[in-house]
Each structure stands twice: as C-alpha cells, then as structure tokens.
Coordinates of C-alpha atoms in Angstrom, one line a residue:
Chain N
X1 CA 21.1 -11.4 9.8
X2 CA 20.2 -12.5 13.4
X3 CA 16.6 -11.5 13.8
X4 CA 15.1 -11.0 17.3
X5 CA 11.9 -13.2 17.0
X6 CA 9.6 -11.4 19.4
X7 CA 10.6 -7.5 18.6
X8 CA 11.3 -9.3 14.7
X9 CA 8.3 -11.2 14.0
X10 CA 7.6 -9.5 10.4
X11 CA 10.9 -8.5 8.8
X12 CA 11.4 -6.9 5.7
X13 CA 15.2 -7.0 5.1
X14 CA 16.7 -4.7 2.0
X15 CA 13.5 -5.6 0.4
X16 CA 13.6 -4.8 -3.6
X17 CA 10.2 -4.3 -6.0
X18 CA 10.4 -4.1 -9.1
X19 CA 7.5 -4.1 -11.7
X20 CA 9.6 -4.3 -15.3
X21 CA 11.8 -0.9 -14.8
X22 CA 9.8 0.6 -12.3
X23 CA 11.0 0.4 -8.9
X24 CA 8.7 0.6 -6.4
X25 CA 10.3 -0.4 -3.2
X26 CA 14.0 -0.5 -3.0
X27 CA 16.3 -1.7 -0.1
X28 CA 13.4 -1.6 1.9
X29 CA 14.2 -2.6 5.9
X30 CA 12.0 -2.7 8.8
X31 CA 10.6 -4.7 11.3
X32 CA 7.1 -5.0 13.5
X33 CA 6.9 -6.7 16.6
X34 CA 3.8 -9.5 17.0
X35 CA 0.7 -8.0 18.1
X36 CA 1.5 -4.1 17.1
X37 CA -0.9 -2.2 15.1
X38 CA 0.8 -0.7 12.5
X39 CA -0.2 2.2 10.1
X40 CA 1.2 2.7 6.7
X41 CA 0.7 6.1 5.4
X42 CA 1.6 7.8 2.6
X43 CA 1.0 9.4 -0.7
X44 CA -0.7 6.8 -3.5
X45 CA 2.1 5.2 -5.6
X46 CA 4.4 5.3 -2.3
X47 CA 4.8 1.6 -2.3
X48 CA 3.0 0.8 1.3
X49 CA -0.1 -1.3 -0.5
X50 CA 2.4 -3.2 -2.6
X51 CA 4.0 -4.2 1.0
X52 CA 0.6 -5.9 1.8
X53 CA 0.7 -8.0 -1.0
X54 CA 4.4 -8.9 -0.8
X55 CA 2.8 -10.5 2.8
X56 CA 0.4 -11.6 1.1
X57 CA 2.3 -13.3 -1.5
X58 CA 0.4 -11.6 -4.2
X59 CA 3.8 -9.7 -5.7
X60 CA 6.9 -11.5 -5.7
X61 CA 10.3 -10.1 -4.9
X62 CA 13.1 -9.3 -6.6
X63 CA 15.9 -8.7 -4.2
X64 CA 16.1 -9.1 -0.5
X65 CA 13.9 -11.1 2.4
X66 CA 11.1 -11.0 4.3
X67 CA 10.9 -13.5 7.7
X68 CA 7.6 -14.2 9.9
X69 CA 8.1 -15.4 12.5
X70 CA 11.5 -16.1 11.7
X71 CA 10.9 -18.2 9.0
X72 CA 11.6 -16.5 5.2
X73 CA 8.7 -16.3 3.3
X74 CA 9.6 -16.1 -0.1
X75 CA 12.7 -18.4 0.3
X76 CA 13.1 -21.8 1.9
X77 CA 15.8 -22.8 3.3
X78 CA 17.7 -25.6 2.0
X79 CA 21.0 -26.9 3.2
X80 CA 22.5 -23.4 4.9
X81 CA 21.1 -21.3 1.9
X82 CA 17.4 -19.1 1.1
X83 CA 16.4 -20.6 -2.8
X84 CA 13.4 -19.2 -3.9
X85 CA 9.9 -20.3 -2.2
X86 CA 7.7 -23.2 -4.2
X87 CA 3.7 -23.5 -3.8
X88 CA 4.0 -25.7 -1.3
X89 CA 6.2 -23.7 1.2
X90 CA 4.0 -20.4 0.2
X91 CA 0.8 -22.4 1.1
X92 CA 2.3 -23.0 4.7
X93 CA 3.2 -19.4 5.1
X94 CA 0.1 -17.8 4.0
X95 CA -1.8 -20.2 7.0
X96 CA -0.5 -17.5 8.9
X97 CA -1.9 -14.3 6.9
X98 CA -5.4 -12.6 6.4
X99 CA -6.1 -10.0 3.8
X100 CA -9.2 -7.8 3.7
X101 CA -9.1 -5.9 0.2
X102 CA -10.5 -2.0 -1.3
X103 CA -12.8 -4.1 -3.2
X104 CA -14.0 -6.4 -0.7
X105 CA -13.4 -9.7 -3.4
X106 CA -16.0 -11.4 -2.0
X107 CA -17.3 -14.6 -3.7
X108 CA -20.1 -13.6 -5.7
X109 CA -21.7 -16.8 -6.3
X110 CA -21.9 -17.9 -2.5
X111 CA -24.1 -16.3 0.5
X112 CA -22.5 -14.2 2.8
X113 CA -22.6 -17.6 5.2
X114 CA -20.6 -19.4 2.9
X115 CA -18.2 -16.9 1.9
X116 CA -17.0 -17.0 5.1
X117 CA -17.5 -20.7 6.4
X118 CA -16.4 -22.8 2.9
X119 CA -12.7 -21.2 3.2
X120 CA -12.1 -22.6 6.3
X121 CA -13.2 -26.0 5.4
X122 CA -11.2 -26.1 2.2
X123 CA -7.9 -24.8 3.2
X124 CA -8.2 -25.6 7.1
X125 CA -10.2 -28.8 6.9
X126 CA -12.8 -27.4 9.4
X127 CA -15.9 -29.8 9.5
X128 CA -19.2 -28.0 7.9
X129 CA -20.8 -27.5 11.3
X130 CA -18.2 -26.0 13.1
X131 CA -17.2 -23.5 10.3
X132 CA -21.0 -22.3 10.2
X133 CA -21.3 -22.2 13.7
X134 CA -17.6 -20.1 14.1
X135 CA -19.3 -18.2 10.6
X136 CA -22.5 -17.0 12.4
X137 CA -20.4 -16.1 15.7
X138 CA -18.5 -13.6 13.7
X139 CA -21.6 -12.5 11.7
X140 CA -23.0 -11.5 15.2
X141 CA -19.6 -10.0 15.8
X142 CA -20.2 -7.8 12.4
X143 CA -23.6 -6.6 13.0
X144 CA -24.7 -8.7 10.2
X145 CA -26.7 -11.9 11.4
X146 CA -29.5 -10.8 9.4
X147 CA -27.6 -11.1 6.0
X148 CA -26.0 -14.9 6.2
X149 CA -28.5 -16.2 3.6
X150 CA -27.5 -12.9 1.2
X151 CA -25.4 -12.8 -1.7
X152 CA -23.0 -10.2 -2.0
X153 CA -25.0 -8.0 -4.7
X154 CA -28.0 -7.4 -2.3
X155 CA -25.4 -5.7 0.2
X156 CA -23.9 -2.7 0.5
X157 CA -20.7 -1.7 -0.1
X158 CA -20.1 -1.4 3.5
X159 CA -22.0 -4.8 4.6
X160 CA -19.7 -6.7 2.1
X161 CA -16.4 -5.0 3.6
X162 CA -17.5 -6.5 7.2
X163 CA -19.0 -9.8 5.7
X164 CA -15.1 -9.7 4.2
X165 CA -13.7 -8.9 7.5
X166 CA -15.2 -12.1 9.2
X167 CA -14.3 -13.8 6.4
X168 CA -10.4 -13.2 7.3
X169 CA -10.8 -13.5 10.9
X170 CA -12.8 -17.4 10.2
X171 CA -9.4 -18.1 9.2
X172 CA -8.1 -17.5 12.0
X173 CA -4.4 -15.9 10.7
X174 CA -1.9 -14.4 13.1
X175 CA -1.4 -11.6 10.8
X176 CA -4.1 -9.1 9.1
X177 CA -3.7 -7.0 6.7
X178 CA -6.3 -4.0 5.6
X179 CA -5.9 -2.5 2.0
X180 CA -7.7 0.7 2.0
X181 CA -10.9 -1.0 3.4
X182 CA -12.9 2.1 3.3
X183 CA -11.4 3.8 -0.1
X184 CA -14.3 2.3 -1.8
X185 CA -17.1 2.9 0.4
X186 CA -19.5 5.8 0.8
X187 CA -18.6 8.1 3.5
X188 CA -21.4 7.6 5.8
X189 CA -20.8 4.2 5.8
X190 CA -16.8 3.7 6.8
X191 CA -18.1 4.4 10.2
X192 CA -19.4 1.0 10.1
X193 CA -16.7 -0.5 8.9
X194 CA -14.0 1.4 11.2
X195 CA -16.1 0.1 14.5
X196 CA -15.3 -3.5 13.2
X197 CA -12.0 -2.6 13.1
X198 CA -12.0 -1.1 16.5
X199 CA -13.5 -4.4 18.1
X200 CA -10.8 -6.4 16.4
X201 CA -8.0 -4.6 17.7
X202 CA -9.5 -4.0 21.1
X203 CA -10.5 -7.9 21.4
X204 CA -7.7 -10.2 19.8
X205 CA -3.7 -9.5 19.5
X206 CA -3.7 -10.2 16.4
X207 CA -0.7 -8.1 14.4
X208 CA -2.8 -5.8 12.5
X209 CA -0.9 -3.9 9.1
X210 CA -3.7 -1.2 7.7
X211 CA -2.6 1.0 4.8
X212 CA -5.6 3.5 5.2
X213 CA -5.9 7.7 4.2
X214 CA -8.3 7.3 7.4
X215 CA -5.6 9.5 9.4
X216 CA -7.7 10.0 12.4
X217 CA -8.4 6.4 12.8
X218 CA -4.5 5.8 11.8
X219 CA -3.9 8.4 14.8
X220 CA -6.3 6.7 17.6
X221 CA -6.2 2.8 16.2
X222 CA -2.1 1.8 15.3
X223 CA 0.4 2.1 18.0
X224 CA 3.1 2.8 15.3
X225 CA 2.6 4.8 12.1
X226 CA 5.1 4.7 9.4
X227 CA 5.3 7.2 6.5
X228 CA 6.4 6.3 3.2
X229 CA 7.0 7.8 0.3
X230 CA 8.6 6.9 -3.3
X231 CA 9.4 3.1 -2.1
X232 CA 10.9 4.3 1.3
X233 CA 10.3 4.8 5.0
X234 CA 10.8 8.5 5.6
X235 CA 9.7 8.7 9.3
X236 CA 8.1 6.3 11.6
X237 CA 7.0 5.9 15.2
X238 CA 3.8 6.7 17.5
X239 CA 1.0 8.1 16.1
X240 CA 1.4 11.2 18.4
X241 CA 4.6 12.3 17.0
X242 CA 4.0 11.5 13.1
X243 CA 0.8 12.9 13.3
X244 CA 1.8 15.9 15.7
X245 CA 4.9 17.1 15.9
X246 CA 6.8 15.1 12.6
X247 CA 10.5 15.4 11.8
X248 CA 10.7 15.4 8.3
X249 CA 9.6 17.5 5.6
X250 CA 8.1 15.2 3.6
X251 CA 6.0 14.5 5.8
X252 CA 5.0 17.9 7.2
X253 CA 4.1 18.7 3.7
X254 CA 2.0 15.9 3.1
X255 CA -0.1 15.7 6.6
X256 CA -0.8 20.1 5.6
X257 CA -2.5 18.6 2.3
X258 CA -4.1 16.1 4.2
X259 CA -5.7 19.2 6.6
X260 CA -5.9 21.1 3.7
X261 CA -8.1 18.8 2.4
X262 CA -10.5 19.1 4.9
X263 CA -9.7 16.0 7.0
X264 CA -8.8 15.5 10.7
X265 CA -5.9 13.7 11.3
X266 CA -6.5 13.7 15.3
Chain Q
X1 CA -27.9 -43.0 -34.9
X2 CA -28.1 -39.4 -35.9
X3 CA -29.3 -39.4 -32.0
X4 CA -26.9 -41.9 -31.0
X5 CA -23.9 -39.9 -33.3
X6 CA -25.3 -36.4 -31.5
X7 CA -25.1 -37.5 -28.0
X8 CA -22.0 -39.6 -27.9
X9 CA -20.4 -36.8 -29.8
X10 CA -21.9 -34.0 -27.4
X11 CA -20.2 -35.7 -24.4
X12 CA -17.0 -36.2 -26.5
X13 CA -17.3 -32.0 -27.0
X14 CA -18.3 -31.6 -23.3
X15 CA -15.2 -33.8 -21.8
X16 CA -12.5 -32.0 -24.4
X17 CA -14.1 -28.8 -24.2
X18 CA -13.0 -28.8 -20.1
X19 CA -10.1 -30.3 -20.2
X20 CA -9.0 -28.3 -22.9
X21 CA -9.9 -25.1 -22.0
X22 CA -8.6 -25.4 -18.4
X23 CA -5.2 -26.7 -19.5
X24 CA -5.5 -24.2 -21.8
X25 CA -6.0 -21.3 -19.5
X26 CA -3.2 -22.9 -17.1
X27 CA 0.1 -21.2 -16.6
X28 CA 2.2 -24.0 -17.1
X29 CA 3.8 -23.6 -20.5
X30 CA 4.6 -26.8 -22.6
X31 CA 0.6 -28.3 -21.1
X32 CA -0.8 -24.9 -22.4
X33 CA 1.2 -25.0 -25.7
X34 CA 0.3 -28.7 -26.3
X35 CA -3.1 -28.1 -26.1
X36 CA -3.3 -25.4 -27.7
X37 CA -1.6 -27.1 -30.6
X38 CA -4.2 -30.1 -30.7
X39 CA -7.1 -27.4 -30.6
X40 CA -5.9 -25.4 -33.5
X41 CA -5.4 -28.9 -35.4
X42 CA -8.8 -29.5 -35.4
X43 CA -10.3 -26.3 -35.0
X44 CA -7.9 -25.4 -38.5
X45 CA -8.8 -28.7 -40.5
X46 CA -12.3 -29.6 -41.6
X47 CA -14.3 -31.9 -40.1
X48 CA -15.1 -33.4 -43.6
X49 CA -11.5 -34.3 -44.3
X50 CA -11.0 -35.5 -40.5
X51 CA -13.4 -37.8 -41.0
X52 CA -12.1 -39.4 -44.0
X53 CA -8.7 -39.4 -42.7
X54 CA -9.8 -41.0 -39.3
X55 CA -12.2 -43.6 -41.2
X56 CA -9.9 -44.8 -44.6
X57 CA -6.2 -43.7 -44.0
X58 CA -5.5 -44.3 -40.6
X59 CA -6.7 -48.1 -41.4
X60 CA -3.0 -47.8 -43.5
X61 CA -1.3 -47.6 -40.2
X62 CA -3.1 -50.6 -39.4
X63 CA -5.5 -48.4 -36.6
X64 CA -9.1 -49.7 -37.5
X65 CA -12.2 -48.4 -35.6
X66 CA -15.8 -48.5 -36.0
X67 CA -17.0 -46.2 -38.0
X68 CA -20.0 -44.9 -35.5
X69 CA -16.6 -44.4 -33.0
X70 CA -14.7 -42.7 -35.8
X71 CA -18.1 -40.3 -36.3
X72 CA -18.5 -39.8 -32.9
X73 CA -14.5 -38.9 -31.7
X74 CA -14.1 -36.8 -34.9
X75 CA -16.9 -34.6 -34.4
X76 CA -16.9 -34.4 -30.7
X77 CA -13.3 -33.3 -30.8
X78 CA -14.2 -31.3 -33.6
X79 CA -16.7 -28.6 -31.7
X80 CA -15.0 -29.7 -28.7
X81 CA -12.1 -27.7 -29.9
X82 CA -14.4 -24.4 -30.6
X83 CA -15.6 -25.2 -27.1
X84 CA -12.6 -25.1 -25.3
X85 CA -12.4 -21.7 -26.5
X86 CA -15.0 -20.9 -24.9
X87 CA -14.5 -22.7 -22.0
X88 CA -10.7 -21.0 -21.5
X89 CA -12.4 -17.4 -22.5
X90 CA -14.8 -17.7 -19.6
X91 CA -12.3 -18.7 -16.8
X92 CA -9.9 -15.7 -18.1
X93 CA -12.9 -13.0 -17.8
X94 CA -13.6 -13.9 -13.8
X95 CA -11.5 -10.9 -12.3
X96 CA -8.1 -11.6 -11.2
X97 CA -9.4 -9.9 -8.1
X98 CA -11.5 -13.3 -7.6
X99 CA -8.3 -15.4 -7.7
X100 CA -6.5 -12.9 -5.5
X101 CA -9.3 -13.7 -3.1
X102 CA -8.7 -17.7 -3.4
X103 CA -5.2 -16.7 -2.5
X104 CA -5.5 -14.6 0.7
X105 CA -8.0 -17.4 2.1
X106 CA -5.2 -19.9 1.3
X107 CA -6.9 -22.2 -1.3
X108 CA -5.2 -24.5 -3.6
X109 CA -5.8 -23.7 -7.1
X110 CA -7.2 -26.8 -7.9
X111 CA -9.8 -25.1 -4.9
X112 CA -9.7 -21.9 -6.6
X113 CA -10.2 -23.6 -10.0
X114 CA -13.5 -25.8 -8.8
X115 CA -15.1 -24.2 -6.1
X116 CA -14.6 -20.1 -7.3
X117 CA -13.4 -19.7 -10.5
X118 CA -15.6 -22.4 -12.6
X119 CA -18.9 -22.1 -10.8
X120 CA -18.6 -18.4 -12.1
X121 CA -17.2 -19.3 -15.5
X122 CA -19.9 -21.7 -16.0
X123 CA -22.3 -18.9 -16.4
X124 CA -20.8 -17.5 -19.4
X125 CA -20.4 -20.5 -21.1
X126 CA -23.7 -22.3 -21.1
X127 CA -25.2 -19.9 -24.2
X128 CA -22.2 -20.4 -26.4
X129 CA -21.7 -24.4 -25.9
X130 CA -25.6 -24.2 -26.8
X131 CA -25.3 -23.1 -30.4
X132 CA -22.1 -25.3 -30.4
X133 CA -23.9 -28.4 -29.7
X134 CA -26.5 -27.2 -32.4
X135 CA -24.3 -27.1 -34.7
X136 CA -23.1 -30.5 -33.9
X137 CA -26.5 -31.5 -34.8
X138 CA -26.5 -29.8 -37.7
X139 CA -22.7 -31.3 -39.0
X140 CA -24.0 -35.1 -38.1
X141 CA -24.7 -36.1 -42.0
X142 CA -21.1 -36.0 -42.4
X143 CA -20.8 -39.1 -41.0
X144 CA -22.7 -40.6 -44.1
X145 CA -19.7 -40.4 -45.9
X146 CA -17.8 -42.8 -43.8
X147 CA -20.9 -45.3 -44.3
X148 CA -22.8 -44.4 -41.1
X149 CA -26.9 -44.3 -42.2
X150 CA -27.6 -41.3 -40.4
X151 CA -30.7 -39.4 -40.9
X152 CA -30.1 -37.6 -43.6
X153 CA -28.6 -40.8 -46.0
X154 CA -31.6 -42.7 -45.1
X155 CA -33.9 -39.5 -46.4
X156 CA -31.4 -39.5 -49.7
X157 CA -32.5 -43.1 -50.1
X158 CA -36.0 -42.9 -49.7
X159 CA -36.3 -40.1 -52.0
X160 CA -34.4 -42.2 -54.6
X161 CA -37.0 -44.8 -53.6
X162 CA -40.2 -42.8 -53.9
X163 CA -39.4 -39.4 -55.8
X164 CA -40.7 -38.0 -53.0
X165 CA -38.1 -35.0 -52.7
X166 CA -40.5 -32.1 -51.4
X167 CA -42.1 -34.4 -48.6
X168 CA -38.8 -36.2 -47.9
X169 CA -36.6 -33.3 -47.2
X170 CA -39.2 -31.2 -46.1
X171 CA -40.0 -34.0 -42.9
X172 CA -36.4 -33.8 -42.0
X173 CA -36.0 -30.3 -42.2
X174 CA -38.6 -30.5 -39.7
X175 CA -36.8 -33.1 -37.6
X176 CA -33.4 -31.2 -37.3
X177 CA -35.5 -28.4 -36.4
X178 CA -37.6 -30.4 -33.4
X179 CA -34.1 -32.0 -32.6
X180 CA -32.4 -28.7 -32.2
X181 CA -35.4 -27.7 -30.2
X182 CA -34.5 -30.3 -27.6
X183 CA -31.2 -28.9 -27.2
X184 CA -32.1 -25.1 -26.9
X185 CA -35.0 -26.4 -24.2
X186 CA -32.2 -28.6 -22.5
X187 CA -29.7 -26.0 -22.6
X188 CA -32.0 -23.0 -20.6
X189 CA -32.5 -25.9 -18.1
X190 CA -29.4 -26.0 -17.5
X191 CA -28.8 -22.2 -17.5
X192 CA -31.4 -21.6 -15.2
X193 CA -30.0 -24.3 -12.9
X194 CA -26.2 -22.8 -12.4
X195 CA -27.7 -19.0 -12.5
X196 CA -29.9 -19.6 -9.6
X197 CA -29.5 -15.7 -9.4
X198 CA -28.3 -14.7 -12.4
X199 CA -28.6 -10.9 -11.8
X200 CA -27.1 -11.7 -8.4
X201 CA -24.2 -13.3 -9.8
X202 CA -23.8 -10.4 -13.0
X203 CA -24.5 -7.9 -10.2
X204 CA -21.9 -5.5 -9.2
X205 CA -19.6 -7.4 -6.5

C-alpha cells in the first residue's frame, strides 16, 4: 500500500479486532492527516474507543496494519516483510502517543506535581528540574497551580482529568488521544475540562483523536467527525455535515436519539 | 541465636518473598511456572521435615552446611514462600487501569513495576508479612532439632536442671511474647512510613 505521509500520517489499513469470537472492528480502513482534530462518534460498543487503544497499544491486532507516520506500528519491518512488533519497537512508537483516560488513571500514590513531572524523567530522561519546571508551566496552563503538592484523592473528578491532561501533554507526544474524558465527571464540571481542551487545540498542532458523546463540542472542536457503528465507519467528514445535514440512516437515527435525549449537538 | 535464627531468617523471607512473588506475578511462562513450583514445594512440605532433610540427608550427597545456615535458609524460605503469596496477591489487586497508565506515559515495566505498581502494592502487604514474620518467631525452636540451642532447648535444659517447669516456661512464654512485640511495634513503623496517607492512597482515584 503506498501511503501519502502528510494526508497518511495515522493509517488504519483493513484493520481486524477481535476479542475471542467477538468482532469488534473488521476490515477497518481510514486515514487522518497530522494536525486534524478528529471526532469519533457513535453508539457504545461501536468499536471507536477500542481504536484509541489499538494507538495506544493497549489492544493488539489481529489482522491488518496501522502506520504513523509511515512507520507500522504493530509490525516491524524486517528484510521486505511486517512480522509482528516486540517491546522494544512498541516502546519507540508509543514516544509518539498520549492518552488521557474516562478514569483519569492517575497515580494515586504521587502529588499531582509528580504525576506529571516523574514520567517524563523516566521514559524521556528529562533532568528533575526541568520536568518540574515544564510540570508547573502546564499546571498554570490547567488552572491548577494551587494543587501541585495534592494527591489525587483530595481532587475532584474534574481537577484530576486536567492534572491527567498535563500529564500527557509533559510528554510531549505528537498524537493525543481523549477517551470519553468527561463520561465520568459531574456535569457542571466537564466545562472545565472541555476549556482545557479548547486551549490545547487552539495553541499546539498536535493531532488530536477524541471519542466523546460531547456532540456539541464534537461539532465546534474536530474539523472531521467520523461515525461509527458495529466496528465500521458509516459516514464521515466536517462536523457541519454529520451533524447537520447527514447521509446515512444510521446516522440520522442515532443524532434524533441524541436530541431526543435532551442534548445539543450544535 | 533464637535472635540471630529470627533475623537472618526474616531477611531470608523478605528477599524470597520479592523475588518470588514478582516472578510470580510476571507473564513470562516457564519463570512464573518455576517459581511457582519451588513455592508450592515448600509451602506443601513441613518445615519440620525440611529441616531434617537439609541438616542430616543432604550431608549424603556430600552438601554439608552449618547447621545455624541450614535453620536460617529452611525457615526463611519456608514463610518466604507464604510471603510471596502475598507479595504476588498485592501486585495483582493494583488496577489494571494503573498499568494501563504506566503504558500510555511510555514506562518500561521494570518502571511500571518499581516506581507505580510496588509502592502501591507495598501497602497491602505490610500487615500480612507482619503475622508472617511472627510466626517465624514462633516456628524458631524447630531448629533445636538439628542441634541449634535456641531459646526454647536451653529452657528444656534448665528445667531438667532445676525442676523449675512453671517459672521456666512461664519466663519464656513471656519472652516470645516481648519478642513478638518488637516485631508488631517494628512492623506499624514501617506501615506508617510507606502509607504517609493511607486514606489518601485507599481513597477513591
């Protein structure tokens, strides 16, 4: 397959998921360009979190590739042929990746300083100083320089998603992916977290991935949407014309359930 | 050398206890299975007839060791092998979500291992390797049989000595008891230390 690297930069080529005899993505193709802000939408179980953490290397693969940047990431090459990926090839690839979780996964046992300035010093070799000094930048840049010295516990669900955000961005990956960062928040407090966001995308062109139910923010935030459903892309392009005037059924019907459920998706 | 047999033995538990229980909790098969086999050897066999075997037949295969080395391995390895089962228990129950953490911020597990999973492990494990090096204590006058004048031989002599049984027995009741004191006190030091926030650490997160 000849990938274009700057339209290509993350590829997913006839992807296939399986967990045991459940298929959960299957000949799954598509491509994102590097900077793009891309939304993945869909009905839970549709397979677009489980494409986060095949990026993430958190799910293997069982048929198929996926390239950044040109390079595959659960294969090496060796001679002219792909063989499977060992922990020293995925190490290199995942330099390149960020993941901010539903659940935060912060490190309980560590402030919110060090949760995000040990990382980089263990995986990046970044000297102590320099890590806490980047580390308190981006606590500034979260609204949250008055919580370094905290542990997670004595934060809020929405102060440990942005203490987890800045912990991603210390790491300085080209690629970010967002799991349903406000599913597990309260409502008044996504606000908080979706500003972060905002700032992000605004400030750095960073490719951005974000499976989210946030449709509104989906709408104003991604430049691209895609829709999935049952493993599969049904419809994709610009926000305006999944959210407003969409092709397929399948999507119609679930964007009406969406209203129906009393959210904006403008 | 009940003291001497105790602590030697307690660092023998310590060592085994970690390096079992993490290559016991590690995915790679025939290390797991190995250890797992060593553990249930001595966790399956009596420390009694481990001792004897160690001390008067391995001497047949012409291995001779000193019999305060013999009391010390044995019974180290011994509770070591119950505490590797705690050890491995408490680095399974830190939530996978923890490790998935490690590997989005592009740790090496060895990182993951010393610097997320085990400072959180550690927490669960300090009460249970508490009782386990009481009991250790408490298993010590084994080592009489294989000639070692522990604590509780030298008591048996001096009762034989003076008919003394009430007062004999009844002093080192009371010694075990201020022994095993030392441990419990050591052991909430050393809980106190590594929960520097416990109910931050047990908190939600």
């Amino acid at each position: 397959m000849v990938l274009d690297t700057k339209r290509d930069f993350i590829v997913f080529d006839r992807v296939e998921k399986r967990f045991g005899e459940l298929v959960v993505l299957k000949d799954l193709s598509l491509s994102i360009a590097k900077g793009e802000k891309v939304s993945l939408i869909g009905p839970s179980g549709s397979g677009k979190t489980t494409i986060l953490r095949i990026l993430m290397t958190l799910e293997s693969i069982q048929g198929g590739h996926v390239y950044i940047d040109g390079e595959p990431l659960w294969h090496m090459r060796q001679n002219d042929d792909l063989v499977p990926a060992n922990e020293a090839h995925l190490r290199k690839m995942r330099k390149q990746i960020g993941m901010v979780f539903q659940h935060f996964n912060l490190f309980p046992h560590m402030t919110a300083l060090e949760n995000i300035s040990k990382p980089p010093q263990l995986s990046l070799g970044v000297d102590k100083a320099s890590s806490e000094k980047r580390a308190r930048e981006l606590l500034d840049m979260v609204g949250l320089s008055d919580k370094e010295a905290s542990y997670p516990s004595q934060l809020s669900g929405g102060q440990k998603q942005r203490i987890a955000i800045a912990r991603a961005l210390a790491m300085e990956p080209k690629i970010l992916l967002f799991d349903e960062v406000t599913s597990a928040l309260d409502p008044e407090l996504v606000e908080d977290v979706l500003n972060v966001l905002r700032d992000i995308g605004r400030s750095t062109d960073t490719t951005m991935l974000l499976v989210t139910h946030e449709m509104s923010f989906a709408h104003e935030f991604s430049n691209r949407v895609f829709f999935f459903d049952e493993g599969r892309v049904i419809e994709e392009g610009p926000p305006d014309n999944i959210f407003t005037t969409p092709k397929e059924e399948r999507t119609q019907a679930f964007l009406k359930k969406i209203i129906a459920a009393g959210m904006r998706i403008d | 050398m009940t003291l001497l047999i105790t602590a030697g033995a307690g660092v023998v538990m310590l060592v085994s206890s970690f390096a079992f229980g993490i290559a016991g909790a590690s995915r790679i098969i025939w290390l797991k299975w190995s250890v797992r086999i060593i553990v249930e050897f001595f966790r399956g066999t009596s420390a009694y007839v481990q001792l004897f075997w160690a001390y008067f037949a391995l001497p047949f295969y012409g291995i001779y060791v000193d019999a305060a080395v013999v009391g010390i391995l044995v019974l180290g390895l011994n509770v070591g092998s119950f505490g590797s089962e705690v050890v491995r228990g408490a680095i399974l129950s830190v939530p996978r979500d923890q490790i998935e953490g490690t590997v989005a911020l592009n740790l090496s597990r060895y990182q993951a291992m010393r610097y997320v999973v085990l400072p959180q492990a550690i927490i669960n494990m300090i009460p249970p390797m508490g009782n386990l090096a009481i009991d250790l204590l408490k298993i010590t006058p084994l080592v009489s049989l294989i000639t070692i004048s522990d604590l509780t031989f030298q008591a048996q002599v001096i009762r034989q000595q003076t008919s003394e049984t009430i007062i004999t027995y009844g002093f080192i009741l009371i010694v075990y008891f201020l022994l095993s004191s030392i441990i419990v006190h050591f052991v909430s030091r050393v809980d106190k230390y590594f929960a520097r926030g416990l109910d931050i650490v047990k908190g939600n997160h």
